[in-house]
mmCIF file of C-alpha atoms and ligand atoms in Angstrom:
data_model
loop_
_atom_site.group_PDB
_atom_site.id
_atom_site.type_symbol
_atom_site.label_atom_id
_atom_site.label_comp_id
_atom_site.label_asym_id
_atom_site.label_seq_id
_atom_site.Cartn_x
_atom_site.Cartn_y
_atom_site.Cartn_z
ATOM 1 C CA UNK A 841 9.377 -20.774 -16.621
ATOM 2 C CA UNK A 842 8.076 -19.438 -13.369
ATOM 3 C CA UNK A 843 6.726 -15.801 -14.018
ATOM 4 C CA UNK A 844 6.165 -15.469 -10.848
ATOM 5 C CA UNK A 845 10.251 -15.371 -9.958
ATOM 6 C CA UNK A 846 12.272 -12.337 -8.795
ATOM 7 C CA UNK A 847 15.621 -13.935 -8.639
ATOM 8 C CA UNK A 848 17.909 -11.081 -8.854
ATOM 9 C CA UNK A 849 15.891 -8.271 -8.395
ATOM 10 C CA UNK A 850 15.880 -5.593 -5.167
ATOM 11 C CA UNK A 851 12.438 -4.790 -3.406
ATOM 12 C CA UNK A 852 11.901 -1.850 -1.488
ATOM 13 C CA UNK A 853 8.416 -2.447 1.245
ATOM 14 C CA UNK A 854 7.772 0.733 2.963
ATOM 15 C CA UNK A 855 5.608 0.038 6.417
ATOM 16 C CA UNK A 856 7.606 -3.432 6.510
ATOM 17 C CA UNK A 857 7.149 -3.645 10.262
ATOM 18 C CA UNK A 858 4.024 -5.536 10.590
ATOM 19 C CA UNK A 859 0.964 -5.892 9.152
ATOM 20 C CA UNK A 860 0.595 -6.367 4.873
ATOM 21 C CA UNK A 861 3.858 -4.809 4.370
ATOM 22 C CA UNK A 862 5.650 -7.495 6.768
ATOM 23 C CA UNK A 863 3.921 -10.279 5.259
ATOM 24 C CA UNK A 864 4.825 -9.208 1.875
ATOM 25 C CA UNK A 865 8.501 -8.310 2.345
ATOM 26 C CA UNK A 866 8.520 -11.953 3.188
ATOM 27 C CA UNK A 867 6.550 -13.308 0.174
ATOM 28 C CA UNK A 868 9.273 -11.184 -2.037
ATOM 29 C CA UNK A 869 11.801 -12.708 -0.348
ATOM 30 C CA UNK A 870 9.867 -16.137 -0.760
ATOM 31 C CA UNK A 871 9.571 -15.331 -4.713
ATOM 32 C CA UNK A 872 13.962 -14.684 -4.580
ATOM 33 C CA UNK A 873 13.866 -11.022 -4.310
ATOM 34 C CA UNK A 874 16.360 -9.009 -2.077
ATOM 35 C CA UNK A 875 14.283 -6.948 0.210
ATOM 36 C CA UNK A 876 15.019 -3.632 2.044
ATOM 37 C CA UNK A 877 12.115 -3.000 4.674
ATOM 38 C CA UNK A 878 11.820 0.319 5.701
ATOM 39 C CA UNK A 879 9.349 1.491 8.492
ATOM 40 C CA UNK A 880 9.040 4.436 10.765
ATOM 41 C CA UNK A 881 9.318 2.484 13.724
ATOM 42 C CA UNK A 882 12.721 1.228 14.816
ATOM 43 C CA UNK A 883 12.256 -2.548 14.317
ATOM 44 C CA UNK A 884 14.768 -5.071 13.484
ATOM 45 C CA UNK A 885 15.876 -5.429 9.865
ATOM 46 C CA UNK A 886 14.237 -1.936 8.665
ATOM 47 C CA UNK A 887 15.758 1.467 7.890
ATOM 48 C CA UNK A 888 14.089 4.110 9.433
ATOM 49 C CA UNK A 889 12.228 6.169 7.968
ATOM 50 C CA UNK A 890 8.884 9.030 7.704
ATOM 51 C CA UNK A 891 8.290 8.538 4.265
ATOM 52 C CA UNK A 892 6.525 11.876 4.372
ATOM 53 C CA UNK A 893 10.151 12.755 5.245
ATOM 54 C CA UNK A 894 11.816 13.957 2.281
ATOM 55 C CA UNK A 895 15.261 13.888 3.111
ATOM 56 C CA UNK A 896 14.700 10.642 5.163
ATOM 57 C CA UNK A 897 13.199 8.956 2.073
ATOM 58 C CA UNK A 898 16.279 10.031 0.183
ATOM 59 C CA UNK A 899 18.659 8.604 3.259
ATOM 60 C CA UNK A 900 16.303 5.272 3.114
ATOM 61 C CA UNK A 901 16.862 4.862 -0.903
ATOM 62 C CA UNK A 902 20.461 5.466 -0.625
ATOM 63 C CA UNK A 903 20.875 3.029 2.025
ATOM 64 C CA UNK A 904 18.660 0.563 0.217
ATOM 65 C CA UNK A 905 20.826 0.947 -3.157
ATOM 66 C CA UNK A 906 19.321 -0.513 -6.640
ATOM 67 C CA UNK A 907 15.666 -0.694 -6.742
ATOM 68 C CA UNK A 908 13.488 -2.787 -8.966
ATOM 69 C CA UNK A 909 10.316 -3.117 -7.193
ATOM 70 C CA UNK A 910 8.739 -1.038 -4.512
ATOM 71 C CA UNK A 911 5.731 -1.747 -2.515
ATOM 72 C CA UNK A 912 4.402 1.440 -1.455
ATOM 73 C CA UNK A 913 2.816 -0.087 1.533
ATOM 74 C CA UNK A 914 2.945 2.524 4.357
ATOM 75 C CA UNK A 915 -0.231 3.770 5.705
ATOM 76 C CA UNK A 916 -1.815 5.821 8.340
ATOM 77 C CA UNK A 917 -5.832 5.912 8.946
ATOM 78 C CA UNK A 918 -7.666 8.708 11.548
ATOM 79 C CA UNK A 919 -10.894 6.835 11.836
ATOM 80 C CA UNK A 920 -12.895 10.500 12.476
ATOM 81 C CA UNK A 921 -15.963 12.378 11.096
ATOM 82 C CA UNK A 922 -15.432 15.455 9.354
ATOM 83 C CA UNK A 923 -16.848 17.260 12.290
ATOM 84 C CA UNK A 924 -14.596 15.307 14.891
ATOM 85 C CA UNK A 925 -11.096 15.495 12.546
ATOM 86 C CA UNK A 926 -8.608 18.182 13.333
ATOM 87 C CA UNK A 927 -6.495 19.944 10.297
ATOM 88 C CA UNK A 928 -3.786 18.342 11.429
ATOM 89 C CA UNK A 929 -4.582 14.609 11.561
ATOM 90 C CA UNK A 930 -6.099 15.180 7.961
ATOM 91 C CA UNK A 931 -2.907 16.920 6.705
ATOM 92 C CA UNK A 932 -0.857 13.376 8.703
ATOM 93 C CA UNK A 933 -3.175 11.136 6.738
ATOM 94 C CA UNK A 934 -2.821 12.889 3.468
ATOM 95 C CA UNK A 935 0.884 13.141 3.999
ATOM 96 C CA UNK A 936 1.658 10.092 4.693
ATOM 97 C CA UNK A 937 -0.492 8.178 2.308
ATOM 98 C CA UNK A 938 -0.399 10.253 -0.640
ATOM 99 C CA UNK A 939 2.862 12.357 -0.286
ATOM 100 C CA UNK A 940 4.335 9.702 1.498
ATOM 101 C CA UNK A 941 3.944 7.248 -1.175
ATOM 102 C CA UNK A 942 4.771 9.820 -4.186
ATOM 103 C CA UNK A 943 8.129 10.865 -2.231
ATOM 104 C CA UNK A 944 8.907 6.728 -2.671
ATOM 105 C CA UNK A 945 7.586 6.281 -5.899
ATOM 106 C CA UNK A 946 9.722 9.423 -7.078
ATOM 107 C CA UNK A 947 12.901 7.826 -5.495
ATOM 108 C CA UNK A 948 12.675 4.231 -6.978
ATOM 109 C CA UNK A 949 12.024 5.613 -10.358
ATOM 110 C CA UNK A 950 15.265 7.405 -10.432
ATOM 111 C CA UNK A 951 16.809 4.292 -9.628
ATOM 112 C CA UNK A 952 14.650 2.031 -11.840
ATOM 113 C CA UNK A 953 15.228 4.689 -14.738
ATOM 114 C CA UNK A 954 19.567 3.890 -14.221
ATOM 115 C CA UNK A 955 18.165 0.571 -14.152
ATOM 116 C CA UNK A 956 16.056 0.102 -17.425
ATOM 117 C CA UNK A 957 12.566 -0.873 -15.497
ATOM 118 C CA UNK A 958 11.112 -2.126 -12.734
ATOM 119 C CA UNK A 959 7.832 -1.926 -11.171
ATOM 120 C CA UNK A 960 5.855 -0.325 -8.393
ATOM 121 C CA UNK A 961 2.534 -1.265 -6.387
ATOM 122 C CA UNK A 962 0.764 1.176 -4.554
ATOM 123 C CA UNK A 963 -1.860 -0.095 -1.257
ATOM 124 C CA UNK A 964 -4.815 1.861 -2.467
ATOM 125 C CA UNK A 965 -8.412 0.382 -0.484
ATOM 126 C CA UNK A 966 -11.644 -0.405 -1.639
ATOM 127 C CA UNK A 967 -12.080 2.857 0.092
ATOM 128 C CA UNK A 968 -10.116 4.738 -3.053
ATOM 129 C CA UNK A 969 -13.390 3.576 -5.136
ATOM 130 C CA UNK A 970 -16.327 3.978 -2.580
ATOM 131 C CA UNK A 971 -16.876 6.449 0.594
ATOM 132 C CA UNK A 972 -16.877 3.322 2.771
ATOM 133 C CA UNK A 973 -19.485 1.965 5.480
ATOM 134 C CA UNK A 974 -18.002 3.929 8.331
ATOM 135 C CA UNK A 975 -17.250 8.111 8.181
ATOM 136 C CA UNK A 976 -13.711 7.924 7.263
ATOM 137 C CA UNK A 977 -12.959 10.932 4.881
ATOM 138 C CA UNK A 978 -9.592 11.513 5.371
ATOM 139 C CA UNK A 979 -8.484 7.727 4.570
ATOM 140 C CA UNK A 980 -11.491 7.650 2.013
ATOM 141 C CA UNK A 981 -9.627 10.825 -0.066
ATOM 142 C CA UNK A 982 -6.276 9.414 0.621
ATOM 143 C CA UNK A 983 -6.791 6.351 -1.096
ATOM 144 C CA UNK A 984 -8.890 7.682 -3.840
ATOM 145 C CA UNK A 985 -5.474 9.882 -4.756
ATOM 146 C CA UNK A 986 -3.558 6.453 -4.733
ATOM 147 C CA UNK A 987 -5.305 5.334 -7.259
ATOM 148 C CA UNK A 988 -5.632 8.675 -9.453
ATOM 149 C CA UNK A 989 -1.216 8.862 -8.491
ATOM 150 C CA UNK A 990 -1.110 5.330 -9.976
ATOM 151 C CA UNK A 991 -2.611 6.108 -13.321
ATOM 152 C CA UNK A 992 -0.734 9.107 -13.497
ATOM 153 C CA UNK A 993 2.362 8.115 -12.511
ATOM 154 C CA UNK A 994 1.974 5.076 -14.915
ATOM 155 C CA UNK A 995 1.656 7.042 -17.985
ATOM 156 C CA UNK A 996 4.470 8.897 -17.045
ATOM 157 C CA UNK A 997 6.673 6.165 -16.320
ATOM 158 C CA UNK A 998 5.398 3.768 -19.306
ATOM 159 C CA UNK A 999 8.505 5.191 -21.630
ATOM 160 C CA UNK A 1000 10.901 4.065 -18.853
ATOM 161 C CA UNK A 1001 9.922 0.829 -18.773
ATOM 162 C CA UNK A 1002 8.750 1.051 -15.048
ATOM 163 C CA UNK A 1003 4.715 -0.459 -14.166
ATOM 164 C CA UNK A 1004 3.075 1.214 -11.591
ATOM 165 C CA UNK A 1005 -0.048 -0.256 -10.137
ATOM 166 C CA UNK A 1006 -2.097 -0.682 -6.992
ATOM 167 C CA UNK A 1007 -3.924 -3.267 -5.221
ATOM 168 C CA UNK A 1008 -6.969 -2.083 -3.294
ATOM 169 C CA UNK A 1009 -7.877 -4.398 -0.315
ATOM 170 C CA UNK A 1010 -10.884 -4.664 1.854
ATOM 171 C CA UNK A 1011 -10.940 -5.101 5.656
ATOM 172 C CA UNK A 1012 -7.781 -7.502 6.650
ATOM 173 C CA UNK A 1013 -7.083 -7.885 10.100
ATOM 174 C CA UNK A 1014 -3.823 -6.024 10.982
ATOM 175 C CA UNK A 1015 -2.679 -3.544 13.901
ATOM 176 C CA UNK A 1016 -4.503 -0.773 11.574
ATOM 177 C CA UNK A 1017 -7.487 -2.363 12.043
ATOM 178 C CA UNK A 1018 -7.619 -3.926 15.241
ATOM 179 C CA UNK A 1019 -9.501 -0.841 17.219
ATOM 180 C CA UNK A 1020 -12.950 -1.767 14.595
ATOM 181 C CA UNK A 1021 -12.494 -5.454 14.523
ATOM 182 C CA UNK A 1022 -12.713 -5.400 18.408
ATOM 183 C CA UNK A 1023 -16.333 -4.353 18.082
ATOM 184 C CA UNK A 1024 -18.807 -7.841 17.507
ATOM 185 C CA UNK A 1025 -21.119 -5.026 16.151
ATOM 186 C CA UNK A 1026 -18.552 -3.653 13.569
ATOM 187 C CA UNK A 1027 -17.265 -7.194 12.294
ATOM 188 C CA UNK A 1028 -21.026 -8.250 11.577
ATOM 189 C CA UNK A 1029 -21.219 -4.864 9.486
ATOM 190 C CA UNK A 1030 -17.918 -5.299 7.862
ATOM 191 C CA UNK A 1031 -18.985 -8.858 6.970
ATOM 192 C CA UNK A 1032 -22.301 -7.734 5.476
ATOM 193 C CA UNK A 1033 -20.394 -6.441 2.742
ATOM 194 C CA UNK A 1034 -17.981 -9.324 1.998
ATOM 195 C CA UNK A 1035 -20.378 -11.579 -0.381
ATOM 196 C CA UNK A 1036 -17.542 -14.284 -0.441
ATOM 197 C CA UNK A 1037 -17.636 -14.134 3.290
ATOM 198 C CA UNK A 1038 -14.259 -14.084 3.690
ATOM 199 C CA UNK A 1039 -11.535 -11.230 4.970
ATOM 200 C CA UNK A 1040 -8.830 -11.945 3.444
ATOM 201 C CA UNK A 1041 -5.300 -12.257 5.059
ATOM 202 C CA UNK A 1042 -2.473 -10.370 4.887
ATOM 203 C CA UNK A 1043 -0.971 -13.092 2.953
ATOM 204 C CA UNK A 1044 -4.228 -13.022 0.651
ATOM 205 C CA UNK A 1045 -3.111 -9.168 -0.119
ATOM 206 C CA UNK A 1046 0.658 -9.763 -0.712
ATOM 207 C CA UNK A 1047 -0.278 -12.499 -3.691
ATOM 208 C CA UNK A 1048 -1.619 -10.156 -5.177
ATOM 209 C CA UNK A 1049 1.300 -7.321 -4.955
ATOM 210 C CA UNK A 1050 3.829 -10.061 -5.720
ATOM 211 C CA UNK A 1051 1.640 -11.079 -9.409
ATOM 212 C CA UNK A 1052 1.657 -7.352 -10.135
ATOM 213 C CA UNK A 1053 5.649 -7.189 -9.075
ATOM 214 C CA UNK A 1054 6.437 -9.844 -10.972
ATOM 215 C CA UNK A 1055 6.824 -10.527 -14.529
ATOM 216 C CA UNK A 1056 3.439 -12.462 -14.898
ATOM 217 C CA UNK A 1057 1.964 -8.824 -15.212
ATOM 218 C CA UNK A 1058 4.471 -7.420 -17.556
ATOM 219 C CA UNK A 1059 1.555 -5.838 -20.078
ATOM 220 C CA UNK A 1060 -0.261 -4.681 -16.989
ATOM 221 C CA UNK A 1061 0.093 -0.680 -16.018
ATOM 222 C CA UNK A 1062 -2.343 1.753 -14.126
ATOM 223 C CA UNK A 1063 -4.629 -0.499 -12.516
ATOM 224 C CA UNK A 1064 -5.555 -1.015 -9.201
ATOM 225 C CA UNK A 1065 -6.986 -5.009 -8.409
ATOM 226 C CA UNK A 1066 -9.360 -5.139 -5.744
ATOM 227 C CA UNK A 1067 -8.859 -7.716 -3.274
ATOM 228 C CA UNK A 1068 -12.302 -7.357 -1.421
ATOM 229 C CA UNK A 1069 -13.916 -10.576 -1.610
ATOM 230 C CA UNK A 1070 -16.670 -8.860 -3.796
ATOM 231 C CA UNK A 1071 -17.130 -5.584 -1.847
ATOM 232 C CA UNK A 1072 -16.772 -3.435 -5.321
ATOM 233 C CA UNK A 1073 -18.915 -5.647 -7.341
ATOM 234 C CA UNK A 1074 -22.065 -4.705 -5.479
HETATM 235 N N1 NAD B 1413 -5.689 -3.485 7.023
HETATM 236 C C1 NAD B 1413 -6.633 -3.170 6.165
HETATM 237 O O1 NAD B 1413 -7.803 -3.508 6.352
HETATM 238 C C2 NAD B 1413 -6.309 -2.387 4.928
HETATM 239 C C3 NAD B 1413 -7.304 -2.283 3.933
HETATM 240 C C4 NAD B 1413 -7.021 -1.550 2.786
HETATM 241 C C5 NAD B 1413 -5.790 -0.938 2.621
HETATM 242 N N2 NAD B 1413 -4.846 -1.045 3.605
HETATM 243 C C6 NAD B 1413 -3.578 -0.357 3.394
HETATM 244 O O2 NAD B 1413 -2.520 -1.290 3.448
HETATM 245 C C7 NAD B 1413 -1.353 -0.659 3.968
HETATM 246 C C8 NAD B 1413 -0.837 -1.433 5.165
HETATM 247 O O3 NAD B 1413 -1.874 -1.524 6.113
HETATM 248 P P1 NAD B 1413 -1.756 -2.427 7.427
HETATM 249 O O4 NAD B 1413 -3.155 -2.770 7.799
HETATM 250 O O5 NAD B 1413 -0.754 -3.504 7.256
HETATM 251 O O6 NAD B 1413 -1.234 -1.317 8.459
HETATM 252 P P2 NAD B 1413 -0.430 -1.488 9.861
HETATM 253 O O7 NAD B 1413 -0.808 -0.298 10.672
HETATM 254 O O8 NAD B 1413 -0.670 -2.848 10.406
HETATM 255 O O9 NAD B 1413 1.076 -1.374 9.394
HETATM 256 C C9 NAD B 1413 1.530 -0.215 8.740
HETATM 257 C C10 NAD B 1413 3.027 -0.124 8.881
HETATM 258 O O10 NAD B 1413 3.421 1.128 8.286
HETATM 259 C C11 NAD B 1413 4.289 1.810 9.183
HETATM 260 N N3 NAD B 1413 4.172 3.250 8.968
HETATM 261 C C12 NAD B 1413 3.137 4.053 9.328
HETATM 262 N N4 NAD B 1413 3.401 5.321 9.003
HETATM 263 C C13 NAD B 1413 4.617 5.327 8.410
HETATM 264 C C14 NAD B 1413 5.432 6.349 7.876
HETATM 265 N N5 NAD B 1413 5.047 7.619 7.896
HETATM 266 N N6 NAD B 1413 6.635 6.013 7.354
HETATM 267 C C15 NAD B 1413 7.047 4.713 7.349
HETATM 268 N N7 NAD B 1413 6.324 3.713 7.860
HETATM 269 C C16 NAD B 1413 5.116 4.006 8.384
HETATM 270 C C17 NAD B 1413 3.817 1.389 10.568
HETATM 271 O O11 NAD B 1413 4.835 1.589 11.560
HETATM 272 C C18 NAD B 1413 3.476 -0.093 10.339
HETATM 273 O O12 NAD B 1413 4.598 -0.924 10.526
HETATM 274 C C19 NAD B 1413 -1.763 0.783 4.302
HETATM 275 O O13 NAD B 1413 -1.434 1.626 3.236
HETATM 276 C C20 NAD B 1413 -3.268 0.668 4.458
HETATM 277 O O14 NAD B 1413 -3.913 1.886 4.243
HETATM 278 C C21 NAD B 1413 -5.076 -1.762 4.750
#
């Protein structure tokens, strides 16, 4: 028996575009899942949506149908002190990472409850459990309420059957990272804090969602694995 199979089931990545959430829509679909990608930018094969859009999350879950799993992957950063931030890129950050991901989570439940389960991972960060190695604090506090949200919503979706967890990666080279990783002088700091010496891949992250998707993690609720190469263990 591979318990690592979603024949049969519907997946639901938000932020499917590029990046983590691309790379796992296509491990899903790798594993046997059905996936509907939604993304805020109009790219081939993904509904559109702001999933700090209400009423456009609501559109996107409609037009996704059934949901089993859902990868709440989509995620904004505003890489500024709290001197340099304005109100309004922290509200964007907090919307989208925190309402954003709630609005989804809220959706496929409803779905998953007509369905008798399912299961939903959250993209927390290392930066959720530590206030980082660069001045960050928008990102820092959205990601720490990912993984407070995924405890929470875990108790109160335990009853339905549905798992809600998180994974929490370090640095991985994606668009949403390219601006630090262009700095020599940022990479060397970001690898002073990887003791495996190793960023992981996009790929690297998406193994991890698809064990806590799948039913290899059945008895597994309210956690959120690190996937940092040892950055937490320090
Ligand atoms: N890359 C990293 O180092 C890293 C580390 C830890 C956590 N994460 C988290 O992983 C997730 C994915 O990160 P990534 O590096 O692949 O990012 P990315 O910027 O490469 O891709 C994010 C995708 O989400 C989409 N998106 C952004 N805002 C959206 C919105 N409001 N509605 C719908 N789609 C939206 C973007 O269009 C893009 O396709 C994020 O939640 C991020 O915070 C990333």
């Amino acid at each position: 028996m591979n318990l690592l199979d979603l024949k049969g089931k519907t997946a639901v990545v938000t932020g499917a575009a590029k990046g983590i959430g691309k790379a796992t829509a296509a491990l899903l679909e790798q594993a046997g899942a059905t996936v509907a990608r939604i993304d805020i930018e109009d790219a081939p094969g993904c509904i559109r949506a702001d999933v700090a859009d209400e009423a456009a999350v609501e559109r996107a879950f409609a037009q996704a149908g059934g949901v089993d799993i859902l990868v709440n992957n989509a995620g904004v950063a505003v890489r500024k002190t709290a001197f340099d931030i304005s109100a309004d890129e922290w509200d964007r950050v907090i919307d989208v990472n925190v309402r954003g991901s709630f609005l989804c989570a809220r959706a496929a439940a409803r779905s998953m409850k007509s369905r008798g389960g399912g299961a939903i991972v959250n993209l927390a960060s290392i930066m959720g459990f530590s206030g980082g190695i660069f001045p960050n604090p928008a990102y820092q506090t959205s990601k720490g309420a990912v993984v407070n949200m995924t405890r929470a919503l875990a108790l109160e979706f335990a009853p339905l059957a549905i798992r809600v967890n998180a994974v929490a990666p370090t640095f991985v080279r994606t668009p949403l990272t390219a601006p630090l990783f262009s700095s020599p002088e940022i990479l060397k700091k970001v690898m002073e804090h990887n003791p495996l010496g190793v960023l992981p891949e996009t790929d690297d992250i998406a193994a991890a969602i698809l064990f806590l998707a799948s039913p290899a993690a059945r008895c597994i609720t309210g956690v959120t694995l690190p996937v940092d190469s040892g950055y937490l263990a320090r």
